[in-house]
PDB file of C-alpha atoms in Angstrom:
ATOM      1  CA  CYS A   1       0.000   0.000   0.000  1.00 56.00           C
ATOM      2  CA  ALA A   2       2.810   2.393   0.884  1.00 58.00           C
ATOM      3  CA  LEU A   3       4.831   1.813  -2.292  1.00 64.00           C
ATOM      4  CA  PRO A   4       2.120   3.042  -4.712  1.00 71.00           C
ATOM      5  CA  ILE A   5       1.695   6.164  -2.552  1.00 68.00           C
ATOM      6  CA  PHE A   6       5.432   6.791  -2.587  1.00 64.00           C
ATOM      7  CA  GLY A   7       5.320   6.283  -6.359  1.00 69.00           C
ATOM      8  CA  LEU A   8       2.628   8.917  -6.765  1.00 71.00           C
ATOM      9  CA  THR A   9       4.833  11.452  -4.992  1.00 70.00           C
ATOM     10  CA  VAL A  10       7.739  11.006  -7.428  1.00 70.00           C
ATOM     11  CA  PRO A  11       6.525  13.552 -10.052  1.00 73.00           C
ATOM     12  CA  LEU A  12       5.917  16.139  -7.342  1.00 71.00           C
ATOM     13  CA  GLY A  13       9.268  15.353  -5.796  1.00 70.00           C
ATOM     14  CA  LEU A  14      11.067  15.796  -9.112  1.00 72.00           C
ATOM     15  CA  TYR A  15       9.436  19.196  -9.539  1.00 68.00           C
ATOM     16  CA  LEU A  16      10.528  20.280  -6.055  1.00 72.00           C
ATOM     17  CA  ILE A  17      14.060  19.025  -6.719  1.00 73.00           C
ATOM     18  CA  TRP A  18      14.089  21.111  -9.908  1.00 69.00           C
ATOM     19  CA  LEU A  19      13.028  24.140  -7.849  1.00 69.00           C
ATOM     20  CA  ALA A  20      15.289  23.752  -4.817  1.00 66.00           C
ATOM     21  CA  GLY A  21      18.022  21.278  -5.735  1.00 72.00           C
ATOM     22  CA  TRP A  22      19.633  18.270  -4.084  1.00 74.00           C
ATOM     23  CA  PRO A  23      18.608  19.073  -0.456  1.00 77.00           C
ATOM     24  CA  VAL A  24      15.035  18.259  -1.442  1.00 75.00           C
ATOM     25  CA  LEU A  25      16.187  14.930  -2.878  1.00 76.00           C
ATOM     26  CA  ALA A  26      17.941  14.149   0.407  1.00 79.00           C
ATOM     27  CA  ILE A  27      14.831  15.096   2.392  1.00 75.00           C
ATOM     28  CA  GLY A  28      12.653  12.941   0.134  1.00 76.00           C
ATOM     29  CA  LEU A  29      14.869   9.885   0.426  1.00 76.00           C
ATOM     30  CA  LEU A  30      15.141  10.249   4.188  1.00 80.00           C
ATOM     31  CA  SER A  31      11.369  10.646   4.485  1.00 75.00           C
ATOM     32  CA  ILE A  32      10.716   7.524   2.416  1.00 74.00           C
ATOM     33  CA  ALA A  33      13.230   5.557   4.483  1.00 78.00           C
ATOM     34  CA  ALA A  34      11.657   6.779   7.727  1.00 75.00           C
ATOM     35  CA  GLY A  35       8.166   5.957   6.449  1.00 76.00           C
ATOM     36  CA  ILE A  36       9.195   2.386   5.654  1.00 76.00           C
ATOM     37  CA  ALA A  37      11.172   1.951   8.880  1.00 78.00           C
ATOM     38  CA  TYR A  38       8.372   3.334  11.036  1.00 76.00           C
ATOM     39  CA  THR A  39       6.536   0.010  11.281  1.00 77.00           C
ATOM     40  CA  GLY A  40       8.569  -2.178   8.921  1.00 75.00           C
ATOM     41  CA  GLY A  41      11.974  -3.736   8.659  1.00 72.00           C
ATOM     42  CA  PRO A  42      13.955  -5.607  11.300  1.00 76.00           C
ATOM     43  CA  TYR A  43      13.750  -2.730  13.816  1.00 79.00           C
ATOM     44  CA  PRO A  44      10.374  -0.944  13.529  1.00 81.00           C
ATOM     45  CA  LEU A  45      10.825   2.531  14.984  1.00 81.00           C
ATOM     46  CA  ALA A  46       7.267   2.809  16.286  1.00 81.00           C
ATOM     47  CA  TYR A  47       7.601  -0.415  18.283  1.00 85.00           C
ATOM     48  CA  ASN A  48      10.971   0.389  19.795  1.00 85.00           C
ATOM     49  CA  GLY A  49      10.194   3.675  21.529  1.00 88.00           C
ATOM     50  CA  LEU A  50      11.267   5.923  18.650  1.00 90.00           C
ATOM     51  CA  GLY A  51       7.924   6.650  16.997  1.00 90.00           C
ATOM     52  CA  ASP A  52       7.298   9.895  18.875  1.00 93.00           C
ATOM     53  CA  LEU A  53      10.757  11.239  18.080  1.00 93.00           C
ATOM     54  CA  PHE A  54      10.463  10.514  14.367  1.00 90.00           C
ATOM     55  CA  VAL A  55       6.970  12.017  14.126  1.00 91.00           C
ATOM     56  CA  LEU A  56       8.303  15.133  15.859  1.00 93.00           C
ATOM     57  CA  ILE A  57      11.256  15.342  13.475  1.00 91.00           C
ATOM     58  CA  PHE A  58       9.512  14.574  10.195  1.00 88.00           C
ATOM     59  CA  PHE A  59       6.063  16.111  10.714  1.00 87.00           C
ATOM     60  CA  GLY A  60       7.553  19.107  12.478  1.00 88.00           C
ATOM     61  CA  GLY A  61      11.105  19.828  11.419  1.00 87.00           C
ATOM     62  CA  VAL A  62      11.289  18.218   8.002  1.00 88.00           C
ATOM     63  CA  ALA A  63       7.803  19.260   6.837  1.00 87.00           C
ATOM     64  CA  THR A  64       7.914  22.839   8.099  1.00 90.00           C
ATOM     65  CA  ILE A  65      11.557  23.701   7.479  1.00 89.00           C
ATOM     66  CA  GLY A  66      11.550  21.801   4.186  1.00 86.00           C
ATOM     67  CA  THR A  67       8.514  23.736   2.955  1.00 85.00           C
ATOM     68  CA  TYR A  68      10.173  27.007   3.916  1.00 87.00           C
ATOM     69  CA  TYR A  69      13.413  25.992   2.213  1.00 85.00           C
ATOM     70  CA  VAL A  70      11.708  25.170  -1.089  1.00 83.00           C
ATOM     71  CA  GLN A  71      10.209  28.656  -1.185  1.00 83.00           C
ATOM     72  CA  ALA A  72      13.022  30.749   0.317  1.00 83.00           C
ATOM     73  CA  GLN A  73      16.062  28.656  -0.699  1.00 83.00           C
ATOM     74  CA  GLU A  74      17.411  29.009   2.843  1.00 85.00           C
ATOM     75  CA  VAL A  75      16.777  27.900   6.408  1.00 86.00           C
ATOM     76  CA  SER A  76      15.925  30.525   9.028  1.00 91.00           C
ATOM     77  CA  LEU A  77      15.644  30.523  12.805  1.00 93.00           C
ATOM     78  CA  LEU A  78      11.979  31.494  12.503  1.00 93.00           C
ATOM     79  CA  ALA A  79      11.289  28.422  10.357  1.00 92.00           C
ATOM     80  CA  VAL A  80      12.972  26.226  12.946  1.00 94.00           C
ATOM     81  CA  LEU A  81      10.914  27.775  15.746  1.00 95.00           C
ATOM     82  CA  ALA A  82       7.687  27.453  13.747  1.00 95.00           C
ATOM     83  CA  ALA A  83       8.432  23.755  13.291  1.00 95.00           C
ATOM     84  CA  ILE A  84       8.253  23.170  17.054  1.00 96.00           C
ATOM     85  CA  PRO A  85       4.484  23.515  17.578  1.00 96.00           C
ATOM     86  CA  ALA A  86       3.784  21.835  14.243  1.00 94.00           C
ATOM     87  CA  GLY A  87       5.709  18.749  15.316  1.00 95.00           C
ATOM     88  CA  ALA A  88       4.709  18.853  18.980  1.00 97.00           C
ATOM     89  CA  LEU A  89       0.963  18.994  18.425  1.00 97.00           C
ATOM     90  CA  ILE A  90       1.014  16.301  15.757  1.00 96.00           C
ATOM     91  CA  THR A  91       3.143  14.113  18.029  1.00 96.00           C
ATOM     92  CA  ASN A  92       0.472  14.535  20.706  1.00 97.00           C
ATOM     93  CA  ILE A  93      -1.961  12.721  18.412  1.00 96.00           C
ATOM     94  CA  LEU A  94       0.396   9.745  18.529  1.00 95.00           C
ATOM     95  CA  VAL A  95       0.831  10.178  22.291  1.00 96.00           C
ATOM     96  CA  VAL A  96      -2.930   9.780  22.843  1.00 96.00           C
ATOM     97  CA  ASN A  97      -3.124   6.858  20.430  1.00 95.00           C
ATOM     98  CA  ASN A  98      -0.322   5.003  22.209  1.00 95.00           C
ATOM     99  CA  TYR A  99      -1.643   5.991  25.644  1.00 95.00           C
ATOM    100  CA  ARG A 100      -4.968   4.398  24.740  1.00 94.00           C
ATOM    101  CA  ASP A 101      -3.248   1.211  23.546  1.00 93.00           C
ATOM    102  CA  ILE A 102      -0.682   0.765  26.320  1.00 93.00           C
ATOM    103  CA  GLU A 103      -2.051  -2.543  27.594  1.00 92.00           C
ATOM    104  CA  SER A 104      -2.677  -4.129  24.196  1.00 91.00           C
ATOM    105  CA  ASP A 105       0.705  -2.979  22.893  1.00 91.00           C
ATOM    106  CA  ARG A 106       2.453  -4.312  25.996  1.00 91.00           C
ATOM    107  CA  GLU A 107       0.772  -7.687  25.546  1.00 90.00           C
ATOM    108  CA  ALA A 108       1.761  -7.734  21.866  1.00 88.00           C
ATOM    109  CA  GLY A 109       5.371  -6.889  22.698  1.00 87.00           C
ATOM    110  CA  LYS A 110       5.238  -3.464  21.030  1.00 89.00           C
ATOM    111  CA  LEU A 111       7.552  -1.131  22.931  1.00 91.00           C
ATOM    112  CA  THR A 112       5.990   2.209  22.112  1.00 92.00           C
ATOM    113  CA  LEU A 113       7.249   5.137  24.150  1.00 94.00           C
ATOM    114  CA  ALA A 114       3.966   5.023  26.085  1.00 94.00           C
ATOM    115  CA  VAL A 115       4.665   1.424  27.096  1.00 94.00           C
ATOM    116  CA  ILE A 116       8.183   2.392  28.190  1.00 94.00           C
ATOM    117  CA  ILE A 117       7.317   5.501  30.242  1.00 95.00           C
ATOM    118  CA  GLY A 118       3.844   4.405  31.367  1.00 94.00           C
ATOM    119  CA  GLU A 119       0.594   6.321  31.719  1.00 94.00           C
ATOM    120  CA  ALA A 120       1.979   9.018  34.031  1.00 95.00           C
ATOM    121  CA  GLY A 121       4.951   9.635  31.754  1.00 96.00           C
ATOM    122  CA  SER A 122       2.708   9.806  28.691  1.00 96.00           C
ATOM    123  CA  ARG A 123       0.467  12.378  30.349  1.00 96.00           C
ATOM    124  CA  LEU A 124       3.522  14.516  31.173  1.00 97.00           C
ATOM    125  CA  GLU A 125       4.731  14.170  27.574  1.00 97.00           C
ATOM    126  CA  TYR A 126       1.350  15.418  26.348  1.00 97.00           C
ATOM    127  CA  LEU A 127       1.457  18.394  28.728  1.00 97.00           C
ATOM    128  CA  PHE A 128       5.025  19.225  27.747  1.00 97.00           C
ATOM    129  CA  PHE A 129       4.252  19.308  24.022  1.00 97.00           C
ATOM    130  CA  ASN A 130       1.192  21.479  24.617  1.00 97.00           C
ATOM    131  CA  GLY A 131       3.159  23.882  26.786  1.00 96.00           C
ATOM    132  CA  VAL A 132       6.058  24.197  24.352  1.00 97.00           C
ATOM    133  CA  SER A 133       3.626  24.893  21.512  1.00 97.00           C
ATOM    134  CA  TYR A 134       2.167  27.925  23.278  1.00 97.00           C
ATOM    135  CA  LEU A 135       5.597  29.313  24.158  1.00 97.00           C
ATOM    136  CA  VAL A 136       6.566  29.688  20.508  1.00 97.00           C
ATOM    137  CA  PRO A 137       4.107  32.502  19.582  1.00 96.00           C
ATOM    138  CA  LEU A 138       5.247  34.355  22.708  1.00 96.00           C
ATOM    139  CA  ILE A 139       8.858  34.035  21.548  1.00 96.00           C
ATOM    140  CA  PHE A 140       7.860  35.359  18.123  1.00 96.00           C
ATOM    141  CA  PHE A 141       6.173  38.362  19.738  1.00 96.00           C
ATOM    142  CA  LEU A 142       8.799  39.141  22.385  1.00 94.00           C
ATOM    143  CA  PHE A 143      12.012  38.574  20.453  1.00 94.00           C
ATOM    144  CA  PHE A 144      11.139  39.132  16.801  1.00 92.00           C
ATOM    145  CA  ASP A 145       9.384  41.871  14.846  1.00 87.00           C
ATOM    146  CA  PHE A 146       5.839  40.495  15.004  1.00 92.00           C
ATOM    147  CA  SER A 147       2.638  42.235  16.031  1.00 93.00           C
ATOM    148  CA  LEU A 148       0.062  41.001  18.540  1.00 95.00           C
ATOM    149  CA  TRP A 149      -1.565  39.029  15.717  1.00 96.00           C
ATOM    150  CA  VAL A 150       1.093  36.347  16.141  1.00 96.00           C
ATOM    151  CA  LEU A 151      -0.524  35.526  19.499  1.00 97.00           C
ATOM    152  CA  LEU A 152      -3.698  34.304  17.768  1.00 97.00           C
ATOM    153  CA  PRO A 153      -2.903  30.664  18.684  1.00 97.00           C
ATOM    154  CA  LEU A 154      -3.639  31.590  22.306  1.00 97.00           C
ATOM    155  CA  LEU A 155      -7.322  31.588  21.315  1.00 97.00           C
ATOM    156  CA  SER A 156      -7.063  27.796  21.191  1.00 97.00           C
ATOM    157  CA  VAL A 157      -5.906  27.523  24.826  1.00 97.00           C
ATOM    158  CA  PRO A 158      -9.445  26.636  26.088  1.00 97.00           C
ATOM    159  CA  LEU A 159      -9.473  23.606  23.775  1.00 97.00           C
ATOM    160  CA  ALA A 160      -5.980  22.627  24.931  1.00 97.00           C
ATOM    161  CA  LEU A 161      -7.080  22.846  28.563  1.00 97.00           C
ATOM    162  CA  LYS A 162     -10.180  20.785  27.808  1.00 96.00           C
ATOM    163  CA  ASN A 163      -7.993  18.112  26.222  1.00 96.00           C
ATOM    164  CA  MET A 164      -5.671  18.022  29.208  1.00 96.00           C
ATOM    165  CA  ARG A 165      -8.618  17.639  31.576  1.00 95.00           C
ATOM    166  CA  MET A 166      -9.886  14.742  29.468  1.00 95.00           C
ATOM    167  CA  LEU A 167      -6.468  13.095  29.634  1.00 94.00           C
ATOM    168  CA  TYR A 168      -6.408  13.358  33.423  1.00 92.00           C
ATOM    169  CA  SER A 169     -10.049  12.312  33.866  1.00 91.00           C
ATOM    170  CA  GLY A 170      -9.164   8.652  34.184  1.00 84.00           C
ATOM    171  CA  MET A 171     -10.826   7.560  30.948  1.00 85.00           C
ATOM    172  CA  SER A 172      -9.300   4.639  29.100  1.00 84.00           C
ATOM    173  CA  GLY A 173      -9.861   2.482  26.045  1.00 83.00           C
ATOM    174  CA  LYS A 174     -12.310   3.563  23.352  1.00 85.00           C
ATOM    175  CA  PRO A 175     -13.511   6.723  25.164  1.00 88.00           C
ATOM    176  CA  LEU A 176     -10.018   8.102  24.497  1.00 92.00           C
ATOM    177  CA  ASN A 177     -10.957   8.242  20.813  1.00 94.00           C
ATOM    178  CA  LYS A 178     -12.758  11.485  21.656  1.00 95.00           C
ATOM    179  CA  LEU A 179      -9.515  12.916  23.007  1.00 96.00           C
ATOM    180  CA  LEU A 180      -7.711  11.636  19.922  1.00 95.00           C
ATOM    181  CA  ALA A 181     -10.124  13.538  17.667  1.00 96.00           C
ATOM    182  CA  SER A 182      -9.986  16.630  19.861  1.00 97.00           C
ATOM    183  CA  THR A 183      -6.181  16.598  19.830  1.00 97.00           C
ATOM    184  CA  ALA A 184      -6.218  16.477  16.030  1.00 96.00           C
ATOM    185  CA  ARG A 185      -8.737  19.343  16.053  1.00 97.00           C
ATOM    186  CA  LEU A 186      -6.428  21.401  18.266  1.00 97.00           C
ATOM    187  CA  CYS A 187      -3.546  20.767  15.877  1.00 96.00           C
ATOM    188  CA  LEU A 188      -5.614  22.066  12.958  1.00 96.00           C
ATOM    189  CA  ILE A 189      -7.018  25.102  14.766  1.00 97.00           C
ATOM    190  CA  TYR A 190      -3.650  26.076  16.227  1.00 97.00           C
ATOM    191  CA  GLY A 191      -1.986  25.733  12.824  1.00 95.00           C
ATOM    192  CA  LEU A 192      -4.567  27.924  11.109  1.00 96.00           C
ATOM    193  CA  LEU A 193      -4.371  30.580  13.834  1.00 97.00           C
ATOM    194  CA  PHE A 194      -0.573  30.578  13.870  1.00 96.00           C
ATOM    195  CA  SER A 195      -0.399  30.859  10.082  1.00 94.00           C
ATOM    196  CA  ALA A 196      -2.924  33.708  10.098  1.00 95.00           C
ATOM    197  CA  GLY A 197      -1.036  35.474  12.872  1.00 95.00           C
ATOM    198  CA  ILE A 198       2.264  35.291  11.009  1.00 93.00           C
ATOM    199  CA  ILE A 199       0.671  36.575   7.786  1.00 90.00           C
ATOM    200  CA  LEU A 200      -1.127  39.445   9.544  1.00 84.00           C
TER     201      LEU A 200
END
């Protein structure tokens, strides 16, 4: 299933390589390798405690900084900072998914990070990624030449707090699917607000 999808991306990848050169080729090859290694191969990353790290790197750093590089032909500190909430909030989707499946994954021998650090550790990971995400707009406002508009993501704080209360409510199993959906919703809303704030 993955190979046809990778194949469909080749024409787009060739166009981006034509625009921005060999760094895009390197990013593409690394992304394909990471995608295959995530749950495949002799050492699946997701089942050996490395899934969260690779989601953070590739959905945050690689996606955000890579997109900026294709358009600007350079890497900037602002692009690196903007990649933090992008990666952190998407990683939190995985955190909730693995938190929900701790027992079944443990029984199946899947060593996700949630299995390794346990429920309490997973909750702290979720809180940490939320907290870091809301620090970034403040850094943009305080240390760079951005107006108050860049603080628009703070409008999503009530949803973030609601999600954290759900996580600490003691729910488990399928009811956590609601938190999973709400975490994805927060990622979308935050991203739209942050993008709008930067543009304005």
